[in-house]
Amino acid sequence: MDDELPLSIDRESARPLSVQVADEVRAAATAGRLRTGDRLPPSRALAARLGVSRTVITAAYDQLHAEGWISGRHGSGTYLTAVPPSAPEHRVAAPLSTSPLELFDLAPGSPCVAAIDRAAWRRAWRAASDRLPSDRKERAGRPDYLAMIAEHLLRHRGLGPGHDTVVLATAGTGSAVAELARAVLRPGDVVAIEDPGYLRAVGAFRAAGVRVAPIPLDGNGIRVDHIPERVRAVYCTPAHQFPLGARMPAVRRVELIDFARRTGALLIEDDYDGELRYDSAPLPLLAALAPDLVIHLGTTSKILSTTLGVGWLVADRRITDAVLAHRENTGTCPAPAGQLVFTELARHGDLARHLRRLRREMPPRRALLVDELRARELEVVGDNAGSHVLVPLQSAAAEQQAIARARARGVLLDGLGRHHAGIPHTFGAPIGYATLALDELRVAITIAAECLAGANSQRRE
C-alpha cells in the first residue's frame, strides 16, 4: 500500500502542510482507500513524493498517532489501526447578504464615507493604537471620550452640561434603546413610538417585553393628541423624523414636554443625524428644554461611519445609574476602540472639519436628487437636513411595483410600508443620497425617478 496511497497538498492554502497531510490520511481511511492494518508510506519516502520536508510528514504522523488512528511497529513501519467515522462534509456558510453589493443602494440610513478625510482617519487610528491597552472595563465609557462628547454636544447641538445630567458611551442609538428597554422600563410598560418610524427601536422594545403604541404623524412630527395617557415613555426623532424627514417645530416640542410633565412619561429623543442641517440652525433639543424628562441619544454612524460603533446617551442621573447597574449585572459595556478613534478625531479638530465638509457635500447631492424627482412630477417630502428624502406613493401596490422595477434595473429602493409598527397606512420610497459616489448617484437617481413615476402614473390611471 506504501506507494499506492493517493495524497495531495495545496501549497497555496493557508492551512499548514502537516495538517493537510493528516487530513488526507484520515480522508483516505474514511473513504475506504486505506483499511485497518494497511501500512503507511515511510516518512522519508512520502516527503520525497510530496516535495516537502520529512519534518512535515513526521508532524502529521505524530498527530494521527496521538489521535489513535495509527501506530508504529519497531523495524516494520507505521500502520493504520482504526478508521475515522464518516461524517458529512462540514462547510461554514456565509451569512446572507442584506445589502446586495451589485445594486446601486439608495436605501436611507448610510453615512457619506466619501467625505471622510482619509489622512485624518488613518491618523486617528494610529493615535488610538498608541494608547496602552485597557486593563479594566469602563462601564460608562472612556473619560476622554465622554469629555469630547460633552464638548461636541455643546458646540454642535447646543446641549450644555446640567448639574444632574450624565453622559454615557453607548454602542449606538439602537443599542442604547435596547439598554433602556431593559434597565429603565419594565415588561408590560407601554412606549409610544412614531408610526411610521424606526423599526429597530420597535424591535428592541418588544424584545424586552415592552409594549409599543404606534402613534400617527403629521407634518410636524408625532401627534401628541394621539398619545395615550398611560404610556411610560415616548420615543421620537424630532430633529429629522425617520423616515418621513419632518422637523418637529418649537410649538410641538413644547406640547410634547407638557404632556410628559403632566403624565410622568419619559421622552427618548433619538438625534441620529441632528448635526446634518443645511438651511438653518437646528431647533433646541428636547434635552435642552427638559433635561429632567428627556433621554437624549446620539450616534457616530450617520456623521462618520458604522465602523466606530459608538454613540452617547445623556440623561438624568437616576436614568444613567439604572443603565450602569444593568451593564454591571450583565457584564456589558461599549467597546473602547471606536471611542478612542472618535476622541482623536475630535481632539485635533478633524471632526469639526469633517462636519463642515459634510454640510458642503450633502446639499448638492440632495439638490441633484430633488431636481430629478420633481422633473418627473414626483412629490418630495423632507426637511433640508439629514441624508434622505421621501417620495410619497399612492398605495402599497405602487410602492412594491416601483421597488421591483428599480431592482430589475440595478437600483435598491426602500419602501415606507415596512417602517410601520402597526398596520401600514402610508406608502412611498425614502431615498438616501449619501452613500454612492456622485457618478453612481446620477445614474441611480435617474433610474429610481423613472420607476417611481411609472408606478405612480399607472396607479392613477
PDB file of N, CA and C in Angstrom, residues 196-236:
ATOM      1  N   PRO A 196     -45.189  55.870  10.656  1.00  0.00           N
ATOM      2  CA  PRO A 196     -44.003  55.028  10.533  1.00  0.00           C
ATOM      3  C   PRO A 196     -42.811  55.602  11.287  1.00  0.00           C
ATOM      4  N   GLY A 197     -41.891  54.701  11.654  1.00  0.00           N
ATOM      5  CA  GLY A 197     -40.746  55.131  12.440  1.00  0.00           C
ATOM      6  C   GLY A 197     -39.605  54.140  12.336  1.00  0.00           C
ATOM      7  N   TYR A 198     -38.746  54.173  13.330  1.00  0.00           N
ATOM      8  CA  TYR A 198     -37.516  53.378  13.331  1.00  0.00           C
ATOM      9  C   TYR A 198     -37.827  51.997  13.898  1.00  0.00           C
ATOM     10  N   LEU A 199     -37.897  51.001  13.028  1.00  0.00           N
ATOM     11  CA  LEU A 199     -38.360  49.686  13.453  1.00  0.00           C
ATOM     12  C   LEU A 199     -37.356  48.949  14.338  1.00  0.00           C
ATOM     13  N   ARG A 200     -36.085  49.305  14.276  1.00  0.00           N
ATOM     14  CA  ARG A 200     -35.136  48.648  15.178  1.00  0.00           C
ATOM     15  C   ARG A 200     -35.399  49.049  16.629  1.00  0.00           C
ATOM     16  N   ALA A 201     -35.855  50.252  16.827  1.00  0.00           N
ATOM     17  CA  ALA A 201     -36.259  50.646  18.178  1.00  0.00           C
ATOM     18  C   ALA A 201     -37.484  49.848  18.606  1.00  0.00           C
ATOM     19  N   VAL A 202     -38.421  49.672  17.689  1.00  0.00           N
ATOM     20  CA  VAL A 202     -39.608  48.858  17.984  1.00  0.00           C
ATOM     21  C   VAL A 202     -39.182  47.450  18.381  1.00  0.00           C
ATOM     22  N   GLY A 203     -38.260  46.871  17.597  1.00  0.00           N
ATOM     23  CA  GLY A 203     -37.781  45.523  17.894  1.00  0.00           C
ATOM     24  C   GLY A 203     -37.101  45.431  19.244  1.00  0.00           C
ATOM     25  N   ALA A 204     -36.319  46.455  19.604  1.00  0.00           N
ATOM     26  CA  ALA A 204     -35.625  46.457  20.895  1.00  0.00           C
ATOM     27  C   ALA A 204     -36.617  46.510  22.049  1.00  0.00           C
ATOM     28  N   PHE A 205     -37.642  47.339  21.916  1.00  0.00           N
ATOM     29  CA  PHE A 205     -38.657  47.425  22.970  1.00  0.00           C
ATOM     30  C   PHE A 205     -39.403  46.098  23.120  1.00  0.00           C
ATOM     31  N   ARG A 206     -39.845  45.556  22.002  1.00  0.00           N
ATOM     32  CA  ARG A 206     -40.636  44.325  22.061  1.00  0.00           C
ATOM     33  C   ARG A 206     -39.824  43.149  22.582  1.00  0.00           C
ATOM     34  N   ALA A 207     -38.527  43.115  22.247  1.00  0.00           N
ATOM     35  CA  ALA A 207     -37.671  42.028  22.729  1.00  0.00           C
ATOM     36  C   ALA A 207     -37.549  42.048  24.244  1.00  0.00           C
ATOM     37  N   ALA A 208     -37.714  43.215  24.850  1.00  0.00           N
ATOM     38  CA  ALA A 208     -37.642  43.346  26.313  1.00  0.00           C
ATOM     39  C   ALA A 208     -39.011  43.202  26.969  1.00  0.00           C
ATOM     40  N   GLY A 209     -40.027  42.881  26.192  1.00  0.00           N
ATOM     41  CA  GLY A 209     -41.368  42.725  26.746  1.00  0.00           C
ATOM     42  C   GLY A 209     -42.121  44.026  26.909  1.00  0.00           C
ATOM     43  N   VAL A 210     -41.587  45.114  26.347  1.00  0.00           N
ATOM     44  CA  VAL A 210     -42.250  46.421  26.419  1.00  0.00           C
ATOM     45  C   VAL A 210     -43.246  46.526  25.270  1.00  0.00           C
ATOM     46  N   ARG A 211     -44.443  46.977  25.570  1.00  0.00           N
ATOM     47  CA  ARG A 211     -45.465  47.112  24.527  1.00  0.00           C
ATOM     48  C   ARG A 211     -45.302  48.430  23.787  1.00  0.00           C
ATOM     49  N   VAL A 212     -45.565  48.389  22.493  1.00  0.00           N
ATOM     50  CA  VAL A 212     -45.387  49.551  21.624  1.00  0.00           C
ATOM     51  C   VAL A 212     -46.745  50.060  21.179  1.00  0.00           C
ATOM     52  N   ALA A 213     -46.963  51.376  21.331  1.00  0.00           N
ATOM     53  CA  ALA A 213     -48.188  52.024  20.866  1.00  0.00           C
ATOM     54  C   ALA A 213     -47.838  52.882  19.654  1.00  0.00           C
ATOM     55  N   PRO A 214     -48.176  52.455  18.425  1.00  0.00           N
ATOM     56  CA  PRO A 214     -47.867  53.250  17.230  1.00  0.00           C
ATOM     57  C   PRO A 214     -48.709  54.527  17.207  1.00  0.00           C
ATOM     58  N   ILE A 215     -48.053  55.672  17.041  1.00  0.00           N
ATOM     59  CA  ILE A 215     -48.733  56.967  17.049  1.00  0.00           C
ATOM     60  C   ILE A 215     -48.589  57.615  15.669  1.00  0.00           C
ATOM     61  N   PRO A 216     -49.686  58.082  15.082  1.00  0.00           N
ATOM     62  CA  PRO A 216     -49.603  58.688  13.744  1.00  0.00           C
ATOM     63  C   PRO A 216     -48.837  60.008  13.762  1.00  0.00           C
ATOM     64  N   LEU A 217     -48.418  60.431  12.573  1.00  0.00           N
ATOM     65  CA  LEU A 217     -47.645  61.655  12.395  1.00  0.00           C
ATOM     66  C   LEU A 217     -48.399  62.631  11.522  1.00  0.00           C
ATOM     67  N   ASP A 218     -48.036  63.896  11.637  1.00  0.00           N
ATOM     68  CA  ASP A 218     -48.443  64.878  10.642  1.00  0.00           C
ATOM     69  C   ASP A 218     -47.180  65.607  10.198  1.00  0.00           C
ATOM     70  N   GLY A 219     -47.317  66.722   9.513  1.00  0.00           N
ATOM     71  CA  GLY A 219     -46.163  67.438   9.013  1.00  0.00           C
ATOM     72  C   GLY A 219     -45.251  67.986  10.094  1.00  0.00           C
ATOM     73  N   ASN A 220     -45.700  67.972  11.350  1.00  0.00           N
ATOM     74  CA  ASN A 220     -44.900  68.488  12.468  1.00  0.00           C
ATOM     75  C   ASN A 220     -44.357  67.390  13.372  1.00  0.00           C
ATOM     76  N   GLY A 221     -44.522  66.133  12.954  1.00  0.00           N
ATOM     77  CA  GLY A 221     -43.997  65.031  13.756  1.00  0.00           C
ATOM     78  C   GLY A 221     -45.083  64.252  14.472  1.00  0.00           C
ATOM     79  N   ILE A 222     -44.740  63.662  15.596  1.00  0.00           N
ATOM     80  CA  ILE A 222     -45.664  62.794  16.316  1.00  0.00           C
ATOM     81  C   ILE A 222     -46.861  63.581  16.822  1.00  0.00           C
ATOM     82  N   ARG A 223     -48.063  62.995  16.686  1.00  0.00           N
ATOM     83  CA  ARG A 223     -49.300  63.638  17.125  1.00  0.00           C
ATOM     84  C   ARG A 223     -49.456  63.441  18.634  1.00  0.00           C
ATOM     85  N   VAL A 224     -49.162  64.477  19.389  1.00  0.00           N
ATOM     86  CA  VAL A 224     -49.222  64.382  20.849  1.00  0.00           C
ATOM     87  C   VAL A 224     -50.642  64.090  21.311  1.00  0.00           C
ATOM     88  N   ASP A 225     -51.644  64.612  20.593  1.00  0.00           N
ATOM     89  CA  ASP A 225     -53.037  64.399  20.993  1.00  0.00           C
ATOM     90  C   ASP A 225     -53.487  62.950  20.805  1.00  0.00           C
ATOM     91  N   HIS A 226     -52.663  62.134  20.141  1.00  0.00           N
ATOM     92  CA  HIS A 226     -52.995  60.722  19.961  1.00  0.00           C
ATOM     93  C   HIS A 226     -52.232  59.808  20.933  1.00  0.00           C
ATOM     94  N   ILE A 227     -51.372  60.371  21.778  1.00  0.00           N
ATOM     95  CA  ILE A 227     -50.580  59.546  22.686  1.00  0.00           C
ATOM     96  C   ILE A 227     -51.426  59.190  23.911  1.00  0.00           C
ATOM     97  N   PRO A 228     -51.557  57.907  24.242  1.00  0.00           N
ATOM     98  CA  PRO A 228     -52.336  57.529  25.427  1.00  0.00           C
ATOM     99  C   PRO A 228     -51.705  58.067  26.717  1.00  0.00           C
ATOM    100  N   GLU A 229     -52.531  58.411  27.653  1.00  0.00           N
ATOM    101  CA  GLU A 229     -52.046  58.967  28.922  1.00  0.00           C
ATOM    102  C   GLU A 229     -51.233  57.961  29.734  1.00  0.00           C
ATOM    103  N   ARG A 230     -51.430  56.674  29.482  1.00  0.00           N
ATOM    104  CA  ARG A 230     -50.811  55.647  30.328  1.00  0.00           C
ATOM    105  C   ARG A 230     -49.388  55.299  29.920  1.00  0.00           C
ATOM    106  N   VAL A 231     -48.851  55.898  28.873  1.00  0.00           N
ATOM    107  CA  VAL A 231     -47.544  55.461  28.385  1.00  0.00           C
ATOM    108  C   VAL A 231     -46.449  55.768  29.404  1.00  0.00           C
ATOM    109  N   ARG A 232     -45.443  54.901  29.426  1.00  0.00           N
ATOM    110  CA  ARG A 232     -44.295  55.097  30.316  1.00  0.00           C
ATOM    111  C   ARG A 232     -43.232  55.979  29.656  1.00  0.00           C
ATOM    112  N   ALA A 233     -43.193  55.952  28.314  1.00  0.00           N
ATOM    113  CA  ALA A 233     -42.199  56.741  27.587  1.00  0.00           C
ATOM    114  C   ALA A 233     -42.697  57.028  26.180  1.00  0.00           C
ATOM    115  N   VAL A 234     -42.095  58.034  25.560  1.00  0.00           N
ATOM    116  CA  VAL A 234     -42.372  58.376  24.158  1.00  0.00           C
ATOM    117  C   VAL A 234     -41.032  58.401  23.430  1.00  0.00           C
ATOM    118  N   TYR A 235     -40.926  57.611  22.374  1.00  0.00           N
ATOM    119  CA  TYR A 235     -39.710  57.593  21.556  1.00  0.00           C
ATOM    120  C   TYR A 235     -39.963  58.400  20.285  1.00  0.00           C
ATOM    121  N   CYS A 236     -39.059  59.331  19.974  1.00  0.00           N
ATOM    122  CA  CYS A 236     -39.273  60.168  18.782  1.00  0.00           C
ATOM    123  C   CYS A 236     -37.946  60.648  18.215  1.00  0.00           C
TER     124      CYS A 236
END
